[in-house]
């Protein structure tokens, strides 16, 4: 039999058009869902990228330079070789050539002066600066300074071209350092978050100093790789090609694993956002199935084929997408490109609104593809249901109506028997069962009678609250105060810059007492220090051997040991005796894992030795006794103390270091007992609350006019970080709020459909005696149920997931995982309120018709 | 004593030229314990009248007195509570809650009142309607007749004073219709309940103590004579629904029953 192609395309289009026009309300909701999802994906991706860039930029600003690896003391041939490598993007040379001692008469505490080649300056330094004024020094007498350096020099209003008379000495290896005078001209200055005082000088000045890039610890080749995700093998490959001789390559070998962790964290985060958006669209489409299917069932009875019906559904899905997606994209573009940059620009005026987070075109593409995919995927269900059921079945289809199975029947029976038993008192009389027990039971049962719907509500809510939770974890993780509090336990450190030479008692006991008495000061912890002499002892041989294996070796082991024996007071060897108080002891012992016995430490029976570099934490020293004495007192009796631990140099409570032999950390009382009076090198001050500006001012005022003290303040660092902190807060907060909004809209959408679908049920319930108040109570109880379950689930998921994300995005080891309760409790409270009141408002809006109209209107369902 | 009274009850839909007068000044009174049926053509206002009597709908004007109380003046929730205690409503399309089983559907109005259902009475009703073994069944698992019996059982479970039934046998076959009707009669006699029922079935209408005829939203003059009234006791024949004695048959012949609702000759013969 010959088949003919029927020309029905126009008819289908016409019916689809009529159907579409006839379901305006439903279409509005679907378009809203699609638009909202497209909007959220655009905004969340744009904000997420902007957030990521902001955090990365801040990290870069804190590092002060953009590079991957460093090679110390590079030879010219090595520089050439590395620059020619395919893997290498940039390789620039920087050399520390002099130390700036004083500006006018003011001590500037050994500020390092560097010469940078053009590559380092242009490609690696400028990107890591928040702001830069002027130019890099070209003339021999020109100098560029960091903002921290200017502050240290007391210059608050720097002017390009201003004269800067300074005292400095070069780092050329000579027998004796000679201080030189010079008047520099300020060619530029810059601001970053590194907090490092640094001066940059011209090539001519560098040439004059006589320092070369191969001088020990002075020259560095700063390398940026094309692919920042490098492995240890890549570094070894570079190393093998350049013939390294006692030089070091500093690199982070964890970049790939770190990146994968970050990637996993972000992928998980994005997956949840996408899932949430998907549920929203799918949900909107699914809840309108029932009514659609009645209508399509009617069309089917009139002879429309399954294929034609599918075409009808997909055409409408296409029209919904065509309307919803552009609206979502436009709104997303408006928010991501205009509104958020404006807010960011307000919180950080340095940022130009036009430069912030330009939305990448691929973000729009992702949003379009995702919204289209979800819409068509969601439409497949009604299409599949229609294709699979007969016209009569379609007419009687009711979403969520369940056929009870045996298992459910058993459950029903036991539930009912339980209810009956509850109603019986011991003597068999019947007890009145109040509505208070009945309504919650009914609400609980209502919540899960349509398991699919309950799952979608709970899942979408749980995901959204979890994302909000995770967004807050990330925001909290990047909170400047949290970072500073974790990185540093003290609020202000005051360092006596005369410690090594003049030894002026600037931090006297009286001053310390005065500070202790100030309002807002919680504690003052002093660190004393003085030079000691450790005579040759065999217990140090392993340590010395290890030291000579490292690049920091003073020279030949045999010769050095001889030199030590002969002149133990020589400047290369003499370590320091560092005295710490109770607070210092607690901190040190915490870091050492509590291995020190406080009583013995106080008495001066034990000490902790300080590793010169990161050698293994024993070196045959732990448990041994060491002798020492004060310089010039070789003839007097030597002191002996047991070394109870070998601590990492990063645990050093003092600022200034000694010679190659390990310094000894002892109790302040013991140090005083030995030397009569102990010289206070620095004090660490903690406030009642971190970042107390008034307290900081009053502490500083104790030392007004004192130029030989330097201050390292958490508050000052915070002020620098505050701008980017606000950016992080705005971006992270926006993502969190958007996700919460999505969850709430999803819930409103779900509940609206739920109440609409239950219209007949409500009418029936009312007709048999359930009051409106009772119906509202049940709806509210259902809402509370959803809120409580989803919030509990989201916390159960959010806390461990937050921990994983926290660890994968961790940049500061000391930063502890803190659960951001504040915002989350606020959100949970808001959700509970919304869950209670939204159903009531919707019920009032949607059940306005009289009972009979509602009974009749839903009669077919 | 009149348990249901309407005074100039009106229900208009729309306005101006398009106004539809569903009820147009109905004055009616039904005595306590009476078994009345409302008959009338489609669109005559039967269902609207029943809804008004049950407080399911609000009148445009006029009053409805149930047991002496004007329900048209009651607040919504007050009326709902009054209805669940006084009135049992049986819908033509059952209106059972699809997510609740037979037992739960039956006891829901009682539990809504904060009272534990009388289990013995529930069991008795279930036995009478013949669904004792279907107590855990969901409505979707029952036939139309069984669902209608559950709907009736739900209306009876709270022992209301009045049962209003909107074509309770409209969707049922004749045998099931008689079963359901028999149940209504037995229950109403046993508990002294007043029954007002809409029907299109002549035979059922003839079994009632009183026939109320509605046309164009108005109550037509009564169709029963005093003799008829004597002939027609307010109950079914003791042998069961649809069973007539020869005396009953005589009475029936005398009745001036309109053509539209006259029973078919064959049916009487069969009986």
mmCIF file of C-alpha atoms in Angstrom, chain A residues 399-402 404 412-413 415-416 419-420 423 430-433 435 438 442 445 449 760-761 764-774 851-852 855 859, chain B residues 13 51 55-57 76-77 80-81 83-84 91 93 95 97-101 103-104 108-109 111-120 135-136 138 141 154:
data_model
loop_
_atom_site.group_PDB
_atom_site.id
_atom_site.type_symbol
_atom_site.label_atom_id
_atom_site.label_comp_id
_atom_site.label_asym_id
_atom_site.label_seq_id
_atom_site.Cartn_x
_atom_site.Cartn_y
_atom_site.Cartn_z
ATOM 1 C CA UNK A 399 -0.377 13.443 38.901
ATOM 2 C CA UNK A 400 0.791 11.890 42.101
ATOM 3 C CA UNK A 401 -2.159 9.496 42.480
ATOM 4 C CA UNK A 402 -0.693 6.320 43.816
ATOM 5 C CA UNK A 404 -1.276 1.231 46.974
ATOM 6 C CA UNK A 412 -1.478 1.731 56.512
ATOM 7 C CA UNK A 413 -2.872 -1.033 58.643
ATOM 8 C CA UNK A 415 -0.528 3.001 61.365
ATOM 9 C CA UNK A 416 -4.230 2.783 61.868
ATOM 10 C CA UNK A 419 -3.790 5.247 66.218
ATOM 11 C CA UNK A 420 -6.512 3.052 67.636
ATOM 12 C CA UNK A 423 -6.888 6.217 71.687
ATOM 13 C CA UNK A 430 -11.856 5.824 74.819
ATOM 14 C CA UNK A 431 -9.795 8.911 75.112
ATOM 15 C CA UNK A 432 -10.363 12.038 73.196
ATOM 16 C CA UNK A 433 -7.724 12.497 70.551
ATOM 17 C CA UNK A 435 -6.775 17.949 66.838
ATOM 18 C CA UNK A 438 -4.199 14.679 64.492
ATOM 19 C CA UNK A 442 -1.984 14.456 58.791
ATOM 20 C CA UNK A 445 1.547 12.186 56.009
ATOM 21 C CA UNK A 449 2.240 11.040 50.138
ATOM 22 C CA UNK A 760 -10.420 19.591 44.962
ATOM 23 C CA UNK A 761 -9.072 17.972 48.086
ATOM 24 C CA UNK A 764 -13.799 18.132 49.791
ATOM 25 C CA UNK A 765 -12.151 18.522 53.174
ATOM 26 C CA UNK A 766 -14.049 21.738 53.736
ATOM 27 C CA UNK A 767 -17.304 20.103 52.671
ATOM 28 C CA UNK A 768 -16.868 17.332 55.225
ATOM 29 C CA UNK A 769 -15.947 19.684 58.017
ATOM 30 C CA UNK A 770 -12.315 20.774 57.912
ATOM 31 C CA UNK A 771 -12.200 24.468 58.692
ATOM 32 C CA UNK A 772 -10.067 26.890 56.690
ATOM 33 C CA UNK A 773 -8.003 27.396 59.793
ATOM 34 C CA UNK A 774 -7.328 23.689 60.091
ATOM 35 C CA UNK A 851 -16.452 25.535 47.610
ATOM 36 C CA UNK A 852 -18.967 24.424 44.984
ATOM 37 C CA UNK A 855 -15.676 20.998 43.655
ATOM 38 C CA UNK A 859 -14.664 17.301 39.294
ATOM 39 C CA UNK B 13 -25.377 34.032 38.896
ATOM 40 C CA UNK B 51 -25.893 23.019 48.432
ATOM 41 C CA UNK B 55 -24.252 25.503 53.689
ATOM 42 C CA UNK B 56 -21.881 24.556 50.878
ATOM 43 C CA UNK B 57 -22.879 27.665 48.963
ATOM 44 C CA UNK B 76 -17.068 30.415 57.136
ATOM 45 C CA UNK B 77 -15.304 28.338 59.782
ATOM 46 C CA UNK B 80 -17.867 24.379 58.531
ATOM 47 C CA UNK B 81 -17.891 23.205 62.144
ATOM 48 C CA UNK B 83 -21.827 21.321 59.037
ATOM 49 C CA UNK B 84 -19.444 18.627 60.206
ATOM 50 C CA UNK B 91 -21.826 13.744 46.561
ATOM 51 C CA UNK B 93 -19.123 11.838 42.326
ATOM 52 C CA UNK B 95 -15.509 13.106 46.489
ATOM 53 C CA UNK B 97 -9.931 11.648 49.295
ATOM 54 C CA UNK B 98 -7.821 9.522 46.966
ATOM 55 C CA UNK B 99 -4.832 9.372 49.312
ATOM 56 C CA UNK B 100 -6.809 8.042 52.254
ATOM 57 C CA UNK B 101 -8.109 4.524 52.695
ATOM 58 C CA UNK B 103 -11.410 3.837 57.171
ATOM 59 C CA UNK B 104 -9.531 7.135 57.093
ATOM 60 C CA UNK B 108 -11.848 12.093 59.010
ATOM 61 C CA UNK B 109 -14.794 14.398 59.879
ATOM 62 C CA UNK B 111 -11.204 13.355 63.944
ATOM 63 C CA UNK B 112 -11.375 16.893 62.643
ATOM 64 C CA UNK B 113 -13.717 17.536 65.519
ATOM 65 C CA UNK B 114 -11.056 16.338 67.923
ATOM 66 C CA UNK B 115 -13.062 13.272 68.883
ATOM 67 C CA UNK B 116 -12.064 9.623 68.672
ATOM 68 C CA UNK B 117 -14.491 7.744 66.420
ATOM 69 C CA UNK B 118 -16.866 5.214 67.896
ATOM 70 C CA UNK B 119 -15.215 2.075 66.583
ATOM 71 C CA UNK B 120 -18.231 -0.129 67.176
ATOM 72 C CA UNK B 135 -11.260 -1.102 55.336
ATOM 73 C CA UNK B 136 -7.665 -0.632 54.167
ATOM 74 C CA UNK B 138 -7.758 2.986 48.731
ATOM 75 C CA UNK B 141 -9.094 0.157 44.284
ATOM 76 C CA UNK B 154 -18.509 8.884 55.730
#
